[in-house]
Coordinates of C-alpha atoms and ligand atoms in Angstrom, one line a residue:
M1 CA -0.9 -8.7 -16.6
K2 CA -3.9 -6.5 -16.0
S3 CA -6.1 -6.8 -13.0
N4 CA -9.9 -7.2 -13.4
S5 CA -10.4 -3.6 -12.2
E6 CA -7.9 -2.2 -14.7
K7 CA -9.9 -4.0 -17.4
D8 CA -13.1 -2.4 -15.9
T9 CA -11.8 1.1 -15.6
K10 CA -12.9 2.0 -19.1
Q11 CA -16.4 1.2 -18.1
T12 CA -18.2 3.3 -15.6
L13 CA -21.0 2.2 -13.3
E14 CA -23.4 4.2 -15.4
E15 CA -22.3 2.4 -18.6
L16 CA -22.6 -0.9 -16.8
E17 CA -26.1 0.1 -15.8
N18 CA -26.9 0.9 -19.4
E19 CA -25.7 -2.5 -20.4
T20 CA -28.1 -4.2 -17.9
E21 CA -30.9 -2.2 -19.4
A22 CA -30.4 -4.0 -22.7
C23 CA -29.6 -7.4 -21.1
T24 CA -31.5 -10.4 -22.3
R25 CA -29.2 -13.0 -20.7
C26 CA -32.0 -14.6 -18.8
E27 CA -35.8 -14.9 -19.1
L28 CA -36.4 -12.2 -16.5
H29 CA -35.9 -9.5 -19.1
K30 CA -39.3 -10.5 -20.6
T31 CA -41.3 -9.6 -17.5
R32 CA -39.4 -6.7 -16.0
T33 CA -40.8 -3.1 -16.0
N34 CA -37.4 -1.6 -15.0
V35 CA -33.9 -3.0 -14.4
V36 CA -33.0 -2.4 -10.7
F37 CA -29.3 -1.9 -11.0
G38 CA -28.3 -0.3 -7.7
T39 CA -28.1 3.0 -5.9
G40 CA -25.6 4.8 -3.7
P41 CA -22.2 6.4 -3.8
A42 CA -19.9 4.9 -6.5
K43 CA -17.1 4.6 -4.0
A44 CA -19.0 3.5 -0.9
D45 CA -17.1 1.6 1.8
V46 CA -20.1 -0.5 2.5
M47 CA -22.1 -2.4 -0.1
M48 CA -25.4 -4.1 0.7
V49 CA -26.5 -7.0 -1.5
G50 CA -30.0 -8.4 -1.4
E51 CA -31.8 -11.0 -3.5
A52 CA -33.8 -9.5 -6.3
A53 CA -36.2 -6.7 -7.1
G54 CA -39.8 -7.0 -5.8
Y55 CA -42.9 -5.4 -7.2
Y56 CA -42.2 -1.8 -6.0
E57 CA -38.5 -2.0 -7.0
D58 CA -39.5 -3.2 -10.5
Q59 CA -41.9 -0.3 -10.8
A60 CA -39.4 2.3 -9.5
G61 CA -36.2 0.9 -10.9
E62 CA -34.6 1.3 -7.5
P63 CA -33.7 -1.3 -4.8
F64 CA -35.5 -1.5 -1.5
V65 CA -38.2 1.1 -2.0
G66 CA -41.2 -0.9 -0.6
A67 CA -42.0 -2.0 2.9
A68 CA -38.7 -3.9 3.1
G69 CA -36.9 -0.7 2.0
K70 CA -38.5 1.3 4.8
K71 CA -37.4 -1.4 7.2
L72 CA -33.8 -1.2 5.8
D73 CA -33.8 2.6 6.2
G74 CA -34.6 2.1 9.9
L75 CA -31.9 -0.6 10.3
L76 CA -29.3 1.6 8.6
K77 CA -30.0 4.4 11.0
K78 CA -29.5 1.9 13.8
A79 CA -26.1 1.1 12.4
G80 CA -25.2 4.8 12.1
L81 CA -25.2 4.6 8.3
S82 CA -26.8 7.0 5.8
R83 CA -28.4 5.4 2.8
E84 CA -27.5 8.4 0.6
N85 CA -23.9 8.9 1.7
D86 CA -22.5 5.7 3.0
V87 CA -24.0 2.7 1.3
Y88 CA -24.3 1.3 -2.2
I89 CA -27.3 -1.0 -2.4
T90 CA -28.0 -3.7 -5.0
N91 CA -29.2 -7.2 -5.5
I92 CA -27.9 -10.4 -7.0
L93 CA -30.5 -10.3 -9.7
K94 CA -31.1 -7.0 -11.5
D95 CA -34.6 -7.9 -12.5
R96 CA -37.7 -9.1 -10.7
P97 CA -38.6 -12.8 -10.7
P98 CA -42.4 -13.1 -11.4
E99 CA -44.5 -13.3 -8.2
N100 CA -41.3 -12.7 -6.2
R101 CA -40.4 -16.3 -6.5
D102 CA -36.8 -17.5 -5.5
P103 CA -34.1 -16.8 -8.0
T104 CA -33.1 -19.9 -10.1
P105 CA -29.4 -21.0 -10.3
E106 CA -29.5 -20.2 -14.0
E107 CA -30.7 -16.6 -13.4
I108 CA -28.0 -16.1 -10.7
E109 CA -25.3 -17.3 -13.0
A110 CA -26.5 -15.2 -15.9
C111 CA -26.6 -12.0 -13.7
R112 CA -23.3 -12.8 -11.9
P113 CA -21.0 -10.8 -14.2
Y114 CA -22.9 -7.5 -13.3
L115 CA -22.5 -8.0 -9.6
E116 CA -18.9 -9.0 -9.9
K117 CA -18.2 -5.8 -12.0
Q118 CA -20.1 -3.6 -9.6
I119 CA -18.1 -4.9 -6.7
R120 CA -14.8 -4.4 -8.5
M121 CA -15.7 -0.9 -9.5
I122 CA -17.0 0.2 -6.0
K123 CA -14.3 -1.6 -4.1
P124 CA -16.1 -1.9 -0.8
K125 CA -14.3 -2.5 2.5
L126 CA -17.4 -4.4 3.7
I127 CA -20.2 -6.2 2.0
V128 CA -23.4 -6.9 3.9
A129 CA -25.2 -10.0 2.5
L130 CA -29.0 -9.6 3.1
G131 CA -30.5 -13.1 3.2
R132 CA -29.5 -16.6 2.2
F133 CA -29.3 -16.1 -1.5
A134 CA -27.0 -13.1 -1.3
A135 CA -24.8 -14.8 1.4
G136 CA -24.7 -18.1 -0.5
E137 CA -23.8 -16.3 -3.8
L138 CA -21.1 -14.1 -2.2
L139 CA -19.5 -16.9 -0.2
G140 CA -19.9 -19.6 -2.8
R141 CA -21.5 -22.1 -0.4
S142 CA -24.8 -22.7 1.1
V143 CA -25.5 -20.5 4.1
S144 CA -27.9 -21.0 7.0
V145 CA -28.8 -17.4 7.9
S146 CA -30.5 -18.5 11.1
K147 CA -27.2 -20.0 12.3
E148 CA -24.7 -17.6 10.7
H149 CA -26.4 -14.1 10.9
G150 CA -24.3 -11.5 12.7
S151 CA -21.0 -13.2 11.7
L152 CA -18.1 -11.5 9.8
E153 CA -16.3 -13.5 7.2
D154 CA -13.7 -13.1 4.5
S155 CA -15.2 -12.7 1.1
S156 CA -13.6 -13.2 -2.3
Y157 CA -16.0 -12.5 -5.1
G158 CA -15.2 -11.4 -8.7
G159 CA -11.6 -10.9 -7.8
W160 CA -12.2 -8.5 -4.9
H161 CA -11.3 -9.6 -1.4
C162 CA -13.0 -7.8 1.6
R163 CA -15.0 -8.5 4.7
L164 CA -18.6 -9.8 4.6
F165 CA -21.3 -9.5 7.2
I166 CA -24.2 -11.9 7.1
S167 CA -27.8 -10.8 8.1
Y168 CA -31.4 -11.6 7.2
H169 CA -33.2 -10.0 4.3
P170 CA -35.1 -7.0 5.7
A171 CA -38.3 -8.4 4.3
A172 CA -38.0 -11.2 6.9
A173 CA -38.8 -8.6 9.5
L174 CA -42.3 -8.1 7.9
Y175 CA -43.2 -11.8 8.4
G176 CA -42.0 -12.5 11.9
A177 CA -41.1 -10.8 15.2
D178 CA -38.2 -13.2 15.7
A179 CA -36.5 -12.2 12.5
A180 CA -37.3 -8.6 13.2
M181 CA -35.6 -8.8 16.5
K182 CA -32.5 -10.6 15.0
L183 CA -32.2 -8.0 12.3
E184 CA -32.2 -5.2 14.9
E185 CA -29.5 -7.0 16.8
D186 CA -27.5 -7.7 13.7
F187 CA -27.6 -4.0 12.6
E188 CA -26.6 -2.9 16.1
K189 CA -23.6 -5.2 15.7
L190 CA -23.0 -3.9 12.2
G191 CA -22.7 -0.4 13.7
E192 CA -19.8 -1.6 15.8
V193 CA -18.2 -3.4 12.8
V194 CA -18.5 -0.2 10.7
E195 CA -16.6 1.7 13.3
K196 CA -13.6 -0.5 12.5
L197 CA -13.8 -0.1 8.7
D198 CA -10.5 1.7 8.5
E199 CA -8.7 -1.4 9.9
F200 CA -10.2 -3.7 7.2
K201 CA -7.8 -4.8 4.5
T202 CA -9.0 -5.3 1.0
A203 CA -7.1 -6.8 -2.0
E204 CA -7.6 -7.3 -5.6
Q205 CA -6.8 -10.5 -7.4
T206 CA -4.7 -10.2 -10.5
T207 CA -6.1 -12.6 -13.1
L208 CA -5.7 -13.3 -16.8
Ligands
SF4_1 S1 -31.8 -10.6 -14.3 FE1 -29.7 -10.0 -14.9 S2 -29.1 -11.6 -16.4 FE2 -31.3 -11.7 -16.2 S3 -32.0 -10.3 -17.9 FE3 -31.9 -9.1 -16.0 S4 -29.9 -8.1 -16.0 FE4 -29.9 -9.8 -17.5

């Protein structure tokens, strides 16, 4: 019986990215400028998952490059993480919803296989869910970020089991001082969590 990741081994992250560039599984392909697949080391221990591309991300083809991206850079520094060396960053949706509206359940479902495969290929020890859509998708339940931010959970997504840390989407810091403060606190705590990464157990589910 082959594990999901054995089945994925023939495909590289780059090939998966090429697949998304031709993807027409949901309506968002009609309005995208670029697919925003993800950036970072292919074997990062920490993976960050946001919601979807915004205007600047759609233009650049990279996640978190606008004001929210600058905010995230500062937060990563606070946690002692380097964006270039330590963290793989992606979103639930690889394309931008028009006018930055919320993702629909149909779009999330259509894009799910890409995130599942990314996670199985990268094999992170820790996933950081940025915002309620990411946390809800990765935990398979509705999440109140205002109540659950800063908490560490067990995650099982796409056949990969690891730890998951919940926080706000960095864009929330641009709209309110309260969220900005909570994000700072969360990422300070994340720095402590990351120091224990070597103790975290991961596991792969054998299916099919
Ligand atoms: S958002 Fe995802 S599922 Fe929809 S077209 Fe883009 S890559 Fe495909």
